[in-house]
Each structure stands twice: as C-alpha cells, then as structure tokens.
Coordinates of C-alpha atoms in Angstrom, one line a residue:
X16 CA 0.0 0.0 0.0
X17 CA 1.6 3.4 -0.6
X18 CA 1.3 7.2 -0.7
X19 CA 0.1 7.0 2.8
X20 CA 1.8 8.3 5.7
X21 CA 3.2 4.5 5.5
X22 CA 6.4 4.2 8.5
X23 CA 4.5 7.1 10.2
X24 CA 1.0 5.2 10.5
X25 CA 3.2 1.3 11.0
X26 CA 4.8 3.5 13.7
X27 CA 1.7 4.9 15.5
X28 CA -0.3 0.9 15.0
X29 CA 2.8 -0.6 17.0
X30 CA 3.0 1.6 20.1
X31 CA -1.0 0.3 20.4
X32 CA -1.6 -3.3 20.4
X33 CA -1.6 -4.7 17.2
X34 CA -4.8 -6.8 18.8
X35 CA -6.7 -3.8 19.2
X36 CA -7.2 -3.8 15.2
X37 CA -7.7 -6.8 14.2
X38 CA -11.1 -7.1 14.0
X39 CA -11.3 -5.0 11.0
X40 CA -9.0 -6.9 9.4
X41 CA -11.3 -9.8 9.5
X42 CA -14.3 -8.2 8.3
X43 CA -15.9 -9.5 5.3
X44 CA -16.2 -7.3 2.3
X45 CA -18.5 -4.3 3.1
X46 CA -21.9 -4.8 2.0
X47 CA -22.7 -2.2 -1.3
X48 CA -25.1 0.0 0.4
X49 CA -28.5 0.1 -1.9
X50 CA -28.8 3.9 -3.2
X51 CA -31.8 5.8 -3.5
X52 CA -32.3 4.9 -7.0
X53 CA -31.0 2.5 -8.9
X54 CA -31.2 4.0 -12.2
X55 CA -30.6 7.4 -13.3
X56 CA -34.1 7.7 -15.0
X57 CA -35.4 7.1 -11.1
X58 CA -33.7 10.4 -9.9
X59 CA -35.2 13.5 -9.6
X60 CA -35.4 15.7 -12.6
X61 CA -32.5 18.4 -12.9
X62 CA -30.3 16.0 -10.6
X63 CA -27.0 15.3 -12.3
X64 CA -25.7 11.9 -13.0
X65 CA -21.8 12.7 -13.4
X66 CA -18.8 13.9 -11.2
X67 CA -18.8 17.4 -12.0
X68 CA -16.8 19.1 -8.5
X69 CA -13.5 17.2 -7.4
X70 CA -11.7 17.6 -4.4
X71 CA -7.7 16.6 -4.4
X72 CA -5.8 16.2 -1.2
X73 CA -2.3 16.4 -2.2
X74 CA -2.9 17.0 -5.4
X75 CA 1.1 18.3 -5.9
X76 CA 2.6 14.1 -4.5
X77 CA 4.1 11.8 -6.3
X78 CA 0.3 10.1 -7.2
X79 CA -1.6 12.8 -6.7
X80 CA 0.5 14.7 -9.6
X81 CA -0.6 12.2 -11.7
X82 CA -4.4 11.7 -10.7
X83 CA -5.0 16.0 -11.0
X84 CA -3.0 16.3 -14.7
X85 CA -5.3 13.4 -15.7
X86 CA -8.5 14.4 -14.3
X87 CA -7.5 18.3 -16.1
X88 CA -7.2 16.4 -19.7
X89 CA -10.7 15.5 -19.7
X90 CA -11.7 18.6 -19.0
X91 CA -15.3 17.4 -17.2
X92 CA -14.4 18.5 -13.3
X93 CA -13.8 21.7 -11.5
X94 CA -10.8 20.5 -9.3
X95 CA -10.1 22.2 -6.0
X96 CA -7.2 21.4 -4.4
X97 CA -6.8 21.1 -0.2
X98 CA -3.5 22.1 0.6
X99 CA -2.1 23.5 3.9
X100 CA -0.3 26.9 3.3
X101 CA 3.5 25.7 2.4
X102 CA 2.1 23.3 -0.6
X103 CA 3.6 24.0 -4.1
X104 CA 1.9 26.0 -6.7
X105 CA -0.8 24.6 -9.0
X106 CA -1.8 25.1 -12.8
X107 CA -4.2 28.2 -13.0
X108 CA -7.4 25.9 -13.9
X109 CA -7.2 24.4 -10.1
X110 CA -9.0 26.1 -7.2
X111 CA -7.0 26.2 -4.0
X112 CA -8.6 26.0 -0.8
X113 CA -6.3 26.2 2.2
X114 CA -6.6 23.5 5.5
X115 CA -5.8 23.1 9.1
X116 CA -6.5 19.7 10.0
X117 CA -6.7 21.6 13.9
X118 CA -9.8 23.5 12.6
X119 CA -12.1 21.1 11.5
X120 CA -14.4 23.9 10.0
X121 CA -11.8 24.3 7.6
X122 CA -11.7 21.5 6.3
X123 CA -15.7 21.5 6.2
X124 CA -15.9 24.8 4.3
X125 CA -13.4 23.2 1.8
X126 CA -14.8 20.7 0.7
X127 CA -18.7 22.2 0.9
X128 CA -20.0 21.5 -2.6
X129 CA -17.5 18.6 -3.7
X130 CA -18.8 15.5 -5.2
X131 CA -15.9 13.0 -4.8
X132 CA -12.8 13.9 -2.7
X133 CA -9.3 11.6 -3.7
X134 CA -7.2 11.3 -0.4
X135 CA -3.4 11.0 -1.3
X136 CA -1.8 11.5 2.0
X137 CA 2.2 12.0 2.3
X138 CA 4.3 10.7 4.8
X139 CA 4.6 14.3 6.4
X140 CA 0.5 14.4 7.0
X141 CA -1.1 14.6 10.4
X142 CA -1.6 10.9 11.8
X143 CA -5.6 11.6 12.2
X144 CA -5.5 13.7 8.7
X145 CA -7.3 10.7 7.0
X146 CA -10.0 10.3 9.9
X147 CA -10.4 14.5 10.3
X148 CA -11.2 14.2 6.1
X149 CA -13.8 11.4 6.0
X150 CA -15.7 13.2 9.1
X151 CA -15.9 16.4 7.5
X152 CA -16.4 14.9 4.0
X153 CA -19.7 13.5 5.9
X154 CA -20.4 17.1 7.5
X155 CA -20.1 18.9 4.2
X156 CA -22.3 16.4 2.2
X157 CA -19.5 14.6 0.1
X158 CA -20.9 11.3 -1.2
X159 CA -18.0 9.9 -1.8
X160 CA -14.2 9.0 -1.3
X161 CA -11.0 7.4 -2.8
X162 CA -9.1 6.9 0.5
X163 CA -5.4 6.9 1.1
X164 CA -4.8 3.3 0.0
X165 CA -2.7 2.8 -3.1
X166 CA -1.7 -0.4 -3.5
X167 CA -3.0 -4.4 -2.7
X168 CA -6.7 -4.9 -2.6
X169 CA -7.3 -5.0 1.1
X170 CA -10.8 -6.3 1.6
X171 CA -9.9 -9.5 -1.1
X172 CA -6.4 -10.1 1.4
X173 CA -6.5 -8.5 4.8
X174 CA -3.9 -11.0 5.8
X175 CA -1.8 -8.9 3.6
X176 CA -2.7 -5.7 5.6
X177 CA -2.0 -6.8 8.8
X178 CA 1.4 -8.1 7.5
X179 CA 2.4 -5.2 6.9
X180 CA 0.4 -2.9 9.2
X181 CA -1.7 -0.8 6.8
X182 CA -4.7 -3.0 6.3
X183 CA -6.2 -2.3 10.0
X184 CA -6.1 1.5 9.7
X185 CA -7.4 1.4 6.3
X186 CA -10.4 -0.9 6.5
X187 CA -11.2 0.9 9.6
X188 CA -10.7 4.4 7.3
X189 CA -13.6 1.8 4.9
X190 CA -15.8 1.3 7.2
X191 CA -15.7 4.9 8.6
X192 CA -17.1 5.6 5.1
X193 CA -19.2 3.8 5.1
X194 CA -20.8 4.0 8.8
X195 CA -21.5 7.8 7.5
X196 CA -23.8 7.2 4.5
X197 CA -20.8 8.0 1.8
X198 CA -19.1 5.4 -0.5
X199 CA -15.5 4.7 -1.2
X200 CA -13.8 3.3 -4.0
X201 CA -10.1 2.0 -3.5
X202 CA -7.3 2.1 -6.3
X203 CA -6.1 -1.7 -6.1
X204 CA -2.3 -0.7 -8.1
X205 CA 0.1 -3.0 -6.6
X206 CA 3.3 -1.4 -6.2
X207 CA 4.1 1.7 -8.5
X208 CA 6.6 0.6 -11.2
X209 CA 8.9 3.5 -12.0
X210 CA 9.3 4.5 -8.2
X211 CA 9.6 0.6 -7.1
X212 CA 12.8 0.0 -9.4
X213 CA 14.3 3.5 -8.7
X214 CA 14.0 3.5 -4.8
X215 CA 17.1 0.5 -4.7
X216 CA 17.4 -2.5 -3.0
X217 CA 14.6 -2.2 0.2
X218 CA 12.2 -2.3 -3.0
X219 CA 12.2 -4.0 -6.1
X220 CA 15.9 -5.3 -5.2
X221 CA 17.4 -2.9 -7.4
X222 CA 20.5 -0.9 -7.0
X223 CA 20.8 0.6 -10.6
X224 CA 23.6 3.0 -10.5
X225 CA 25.5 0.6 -8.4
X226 CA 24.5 -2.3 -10.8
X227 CA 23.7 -4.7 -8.0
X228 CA 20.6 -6.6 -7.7
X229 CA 19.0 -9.0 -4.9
X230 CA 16.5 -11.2 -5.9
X231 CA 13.9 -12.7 -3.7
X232 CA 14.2 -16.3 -3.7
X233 CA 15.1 -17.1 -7.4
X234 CA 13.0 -14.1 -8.7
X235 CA 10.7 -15.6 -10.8
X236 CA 7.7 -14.4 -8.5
X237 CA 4.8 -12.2 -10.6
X238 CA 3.7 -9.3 -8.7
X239 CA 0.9 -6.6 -10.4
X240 CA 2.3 -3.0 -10.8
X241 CA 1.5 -0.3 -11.9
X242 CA 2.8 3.2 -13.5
X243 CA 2.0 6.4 -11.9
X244 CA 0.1 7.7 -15.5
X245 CA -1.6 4.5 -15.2
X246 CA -3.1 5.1 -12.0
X247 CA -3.9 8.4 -12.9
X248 CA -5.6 7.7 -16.0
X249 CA -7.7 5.2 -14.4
X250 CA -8.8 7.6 -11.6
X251 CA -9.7 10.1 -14.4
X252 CA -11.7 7.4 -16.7
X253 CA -13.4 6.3 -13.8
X254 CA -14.7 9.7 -12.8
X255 CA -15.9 9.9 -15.5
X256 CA -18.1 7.5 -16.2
X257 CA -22.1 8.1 -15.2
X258 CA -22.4 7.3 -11.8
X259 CA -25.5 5.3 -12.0
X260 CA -27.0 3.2 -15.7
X261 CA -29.6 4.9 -17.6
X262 CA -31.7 2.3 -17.1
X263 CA -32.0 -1.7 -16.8
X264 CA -31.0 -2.4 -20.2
X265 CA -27.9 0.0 -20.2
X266 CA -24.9 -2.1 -19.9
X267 CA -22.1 0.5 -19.7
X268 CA -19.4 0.5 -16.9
X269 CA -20.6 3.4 -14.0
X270 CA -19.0 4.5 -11.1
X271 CA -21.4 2.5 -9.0
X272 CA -20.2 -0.8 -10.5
X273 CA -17.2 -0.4 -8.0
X274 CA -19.0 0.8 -4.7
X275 CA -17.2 0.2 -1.8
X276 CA -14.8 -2.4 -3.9
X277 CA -11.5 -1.8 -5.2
X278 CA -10.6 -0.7 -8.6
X279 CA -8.2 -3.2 -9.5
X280 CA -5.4 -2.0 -12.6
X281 CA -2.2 -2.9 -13.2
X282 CA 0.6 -2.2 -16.1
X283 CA 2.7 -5.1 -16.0
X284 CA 2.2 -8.5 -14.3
X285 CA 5.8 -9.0 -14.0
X286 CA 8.7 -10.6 -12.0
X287 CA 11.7 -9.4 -11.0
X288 CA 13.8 -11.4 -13.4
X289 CA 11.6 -9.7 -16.2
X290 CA 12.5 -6.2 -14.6
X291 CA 15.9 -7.4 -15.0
X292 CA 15.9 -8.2 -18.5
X293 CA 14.0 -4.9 -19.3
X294 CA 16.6 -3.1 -17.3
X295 CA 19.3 -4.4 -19.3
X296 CA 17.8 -3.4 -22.8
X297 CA 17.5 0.0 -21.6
X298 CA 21.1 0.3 -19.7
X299 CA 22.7 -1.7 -22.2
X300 CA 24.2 -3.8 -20.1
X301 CA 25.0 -7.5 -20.0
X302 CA 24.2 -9.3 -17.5
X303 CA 27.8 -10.0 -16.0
X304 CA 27.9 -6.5 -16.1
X305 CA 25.8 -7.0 -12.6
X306 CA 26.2 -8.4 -9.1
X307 CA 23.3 -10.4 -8.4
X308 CA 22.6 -11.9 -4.8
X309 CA 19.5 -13.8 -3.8
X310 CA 17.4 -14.2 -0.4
X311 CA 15.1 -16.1 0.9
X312 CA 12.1 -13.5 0.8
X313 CA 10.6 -14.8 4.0
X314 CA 13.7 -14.5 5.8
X315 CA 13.8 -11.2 4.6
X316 CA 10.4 -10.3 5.3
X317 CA 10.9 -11.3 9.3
X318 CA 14.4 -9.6 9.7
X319 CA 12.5 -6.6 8.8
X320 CA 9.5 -6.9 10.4
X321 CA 11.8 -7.3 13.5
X322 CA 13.4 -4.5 12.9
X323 CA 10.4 -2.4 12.5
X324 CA 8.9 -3.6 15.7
X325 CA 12.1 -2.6 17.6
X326 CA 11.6 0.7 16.2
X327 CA 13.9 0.6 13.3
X328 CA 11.3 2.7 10.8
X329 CA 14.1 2.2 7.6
X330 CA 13.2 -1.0 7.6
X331 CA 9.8 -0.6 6.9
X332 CA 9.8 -0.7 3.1
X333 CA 12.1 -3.8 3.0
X334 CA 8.9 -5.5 5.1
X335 CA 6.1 -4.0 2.7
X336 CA 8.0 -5.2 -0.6
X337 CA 9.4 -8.4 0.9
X338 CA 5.5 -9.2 1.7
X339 CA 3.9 -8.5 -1.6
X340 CA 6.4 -9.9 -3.5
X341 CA 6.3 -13.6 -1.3
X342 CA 4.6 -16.0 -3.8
X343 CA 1.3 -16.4 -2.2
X344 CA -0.6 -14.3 -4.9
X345 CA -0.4 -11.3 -1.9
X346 CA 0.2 -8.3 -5.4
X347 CA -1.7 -10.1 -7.8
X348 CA -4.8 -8.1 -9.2
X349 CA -5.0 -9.6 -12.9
X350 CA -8.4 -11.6 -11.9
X351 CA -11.1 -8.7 -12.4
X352 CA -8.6 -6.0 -13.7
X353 CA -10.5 -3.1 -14.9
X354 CA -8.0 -2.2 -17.8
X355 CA -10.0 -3.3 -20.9
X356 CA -13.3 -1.6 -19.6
X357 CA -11.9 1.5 -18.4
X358 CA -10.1 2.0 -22.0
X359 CA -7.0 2.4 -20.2
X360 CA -3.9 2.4 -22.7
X361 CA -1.7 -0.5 -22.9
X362 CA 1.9 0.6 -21.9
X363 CA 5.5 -0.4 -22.9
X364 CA 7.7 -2.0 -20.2
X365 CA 10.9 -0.8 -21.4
X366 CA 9.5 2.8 -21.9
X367 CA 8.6 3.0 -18.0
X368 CA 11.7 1.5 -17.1
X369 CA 13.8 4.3 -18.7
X370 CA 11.8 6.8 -16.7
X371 CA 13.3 4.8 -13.0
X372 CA 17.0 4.9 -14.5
X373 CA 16.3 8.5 -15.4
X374 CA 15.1 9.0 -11.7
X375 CA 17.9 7.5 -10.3
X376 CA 20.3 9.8 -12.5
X377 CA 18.5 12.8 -11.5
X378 CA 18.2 12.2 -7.8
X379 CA 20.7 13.8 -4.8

C-alpha cells in the first residue's frame, strides 16, 4: 500500500496493540449500500448523473501529480485542491482552498459542494488527517471518497494488511465511510513501477547505479504493478463514467459498479527477473555487467518486520516489498482488472523502465 503516511501510520499501529485492530481486518467485504435509485431515469429531474466538483488532497505528490493532470485532460471536473499553506503552486485551472487539520471547519468549508474527494496523504501528514477528512467529508455532504490506499486490494487479502500494518487502519478508514452514508472506492495498483525500481534494494531489489541486484528467492515471483500515469488515467476514466445506468438495459461500466470495492489495474504483471531483463535493454548492459545476490524472501520479510517492531522505521519498506512480493498471490490483481473496460492504454515495459533509471540519475 503506498502514498500514505506509511512508517509514520506502522509507527503509530505498533505503540498500540496490534490486537486492538484486528477485528477490522477480519471483516468480510463491506456490503454495497443500496442507493436511493437505482437507475438514473429514477432520480429526480434536474439532478445530475456525473462527477462534476473534485476535491484533491495532495494533489502536488508523487500520485496525486498524476491523478489532478489526468483528471484536467478531460476537461469534465472543477478541481479544488486542499493544501495546507507551504504546498507547491498549482496550474491556473485548479481552485485552491487552504486547510488546518486543527480547525475542523476548515476542512468542512473546503470541501462544501464537492462531489468526490481523492485522499493521497504524504508521509509528512497529520496521523488523524485521514480520519479529520472522512468526518468532515460527511459534515459537508461529500458522497464519496478514494481513501489513502494505493496499493493491494485490502478487503480480497486483509492477511496482507496486517502483515504489513496498513490493512487495519485502512479498512477501519472503509468502514468509517461507510458507517456515515458515503461510499468509497479503493485504487487496487500493486506497487508503483517506476518509483519501485528507482528506490534501490529495500524495493524491487534494485540498485541501478551501483549495478547490484538481490533477488527474492530465485525471482521468478509475478507481482501486479503499476505506473503512476496509469493510476492516474484510471482515476480520471473512472470519474468519469455516469455514476448510476440509464436504465435496466444500459450495460455501460458506472462509477457504481465499484462501490465500496476496489478498482483493481495494473501495467505489467511481471517478475523481477523480467525487470531485470528490461533493465538491461534500456542500460545496455550485460548481465555479467551486474552483481546479483539472492534471499530467501521470507527471511527477509521477518528480519524486517523485527526491525520495524524494535523501532527501526528504515526497515519498513524492506517489510512492505518483501511481503507482496512472497509468492502467495499477496500483489496479484489480474483476476477482475478493470483495464479493458476502463479504456485504459496498454503501456510499454521498457519505456517506464527508462523513466526509473532516469530517476535515479536525476536524484541527490
């Protein structure tokens, strides 16, 4: 799961007792709540059947970059952007309405008027931000949400979550949704591609400057991922479907088809071995060109996990990636991938692995 306030939240669930969550974690799949019509022709006259006002919180992150320039190509939303006061500038087209999470009223006032408010919380955020959002979503009449969950499908795996700490917090974040009459939809992604293989060897196992590579077990394990365009298309094609069919007969894909469910996508179902090849066609390197090392991804996973329980927060990635990437199917989202009917473009491997070694060059 990712662009959430990730060690900070795993930090905050382990000085509680992990115990203390799990319930959520064992809930079912929430229930879709039954709206008040079922059809658009059932709606009052006048009453629109699209996402016209869209609410961004951090709209200038490494996601939600992506999500607002999408959303701004289709030219169907007004986008209003919550920022607190230091945030980076914006285009000219996006309103900006600033927030204190410590004054709730702001963030009521904000996002008064919004139909659908995207949550892309950085690791700098307030540890309550997500909670404060959802409660004054409610306040302000929002009906509905795209939490702070980027990454595994939560509700299909919550043994996932809780292995690596997120799932509690964000089924709870669900269920909060839900328990105030809105609806959520999640962004199932797997891990993002570009910034997995460019963030070195607590990721994808790749150190591509250095030319060293670790692969878990004999890294032939295929794990969804996904591109940050890619995530943003899909959030834009998604918003902009009708939210509820015409009628009975009308067959087209609506936002309601994925109430409170995940919006599984995914660029490449891939392994690392494949990421290796690809990374050699773009580099041009030869393989002997690299030193390779392997581990056993489960002793991985529990050196880390140890680590981050003693307190050691740098270890917290090399948990998250060594979890989704064991072989139990924990990152694979091809069964009921939403590509094909969202219309989403098909995307070359090679092309988005050029844009991680040109993230590495570029970096500090």
């Amino acid at each position: 799961m990712q662009s959430t306030p990730t060690a900070t939240l795993a930090s905050q669930y382990l000085r509680r007792p992990i115990l203390g969550f799990t319930s959520f974690s064992r809930l079912t799949p929430l229930p879709v709540r039954t709206m008040s019509a079922r059809f658009a022709s059932d709606q009052p006259s006048g009453l629109s059947n699209h996402i016209k006002n869209v609410a961004i919180v951090g709209a200038t992150g490494r996601i939600g970059t992506h999500i607002l320039r999408a959303l701004l190509a289709t030219n169907l939303h007004k986008i209003t952007a919550l920022t607190r006061p230091s945030s980076a500038p914006l285009p000219a087209n996006v309103t900006r309405k600033e927030i204190d999470y410590a004054v709730p009223s702001s963030l009521v006032s904000a996002l008064t008027g919004q139909d659908f408010l995207i949550i892309s919380l950085s690791a700098t955020a307030p540890r309550d931000a997500q909670t404060k959002l959802i409660a004054a979503a409610a306040e302000a009449g929002v009906k509905w949400i795209m939490p702070s969950e980027y990454g595994t499908d939560i509700a299909a795996r919550p043994d996932v979550g809780e292995d690596i700490l997120l799932g509690p917090a964000a089924l709870a974040a669900r269920k909060q949704i839900v328990d105030a009459g809105m609806s959520f939809v999640g962004l199932a992604c797997g891990p993002w591609y570009e910034y997995s293989l460019s963030e070195g060897s607590r990721s994808f196992g790749f150190e591509l400057k250095e030319r060293r590579v670790t692969f878990y077990d004999r890294g032939e394990t295929r794990i969804t991922t996904s591109s940050w365009p890619l995530c943003g298309e899909a959030v834009a094609k998604l918003l902009s479907l009708p939210v509820l069919p015409e009628g009975a007969a009308d067959e087209r894909p609506t936002l309601s088809r994925w109430r409170n469910q995940s919006l599984r996508i995914g660029s490449f179902f891939i392994s690392q071995r494949e990421m290796f090849d690809s990374v050699l066609r773009v580099t041009g390197t030869k393989e002997e060109d690299w030193e390779a090392q392997y581990e056993d991804v489960g002793e991985r996973y529990e050196r880390a996990m140890k680590g981050v329980r003693e307190g050691n927060m740098a270890l917290f990635g090399v948990m998250l990636y060594a979890r989704v990437m064991r072989g139990d199917g924990a990152s694979d989202l091809e069964e009921g991938k939403a590509n094909a009917v969202l219309g989403l473009g098909e995307e070359r491997l090679d092309k988005m692995t050029r844009v991680a070694v040109e993230m590495v060059k570029h970096k500090q």
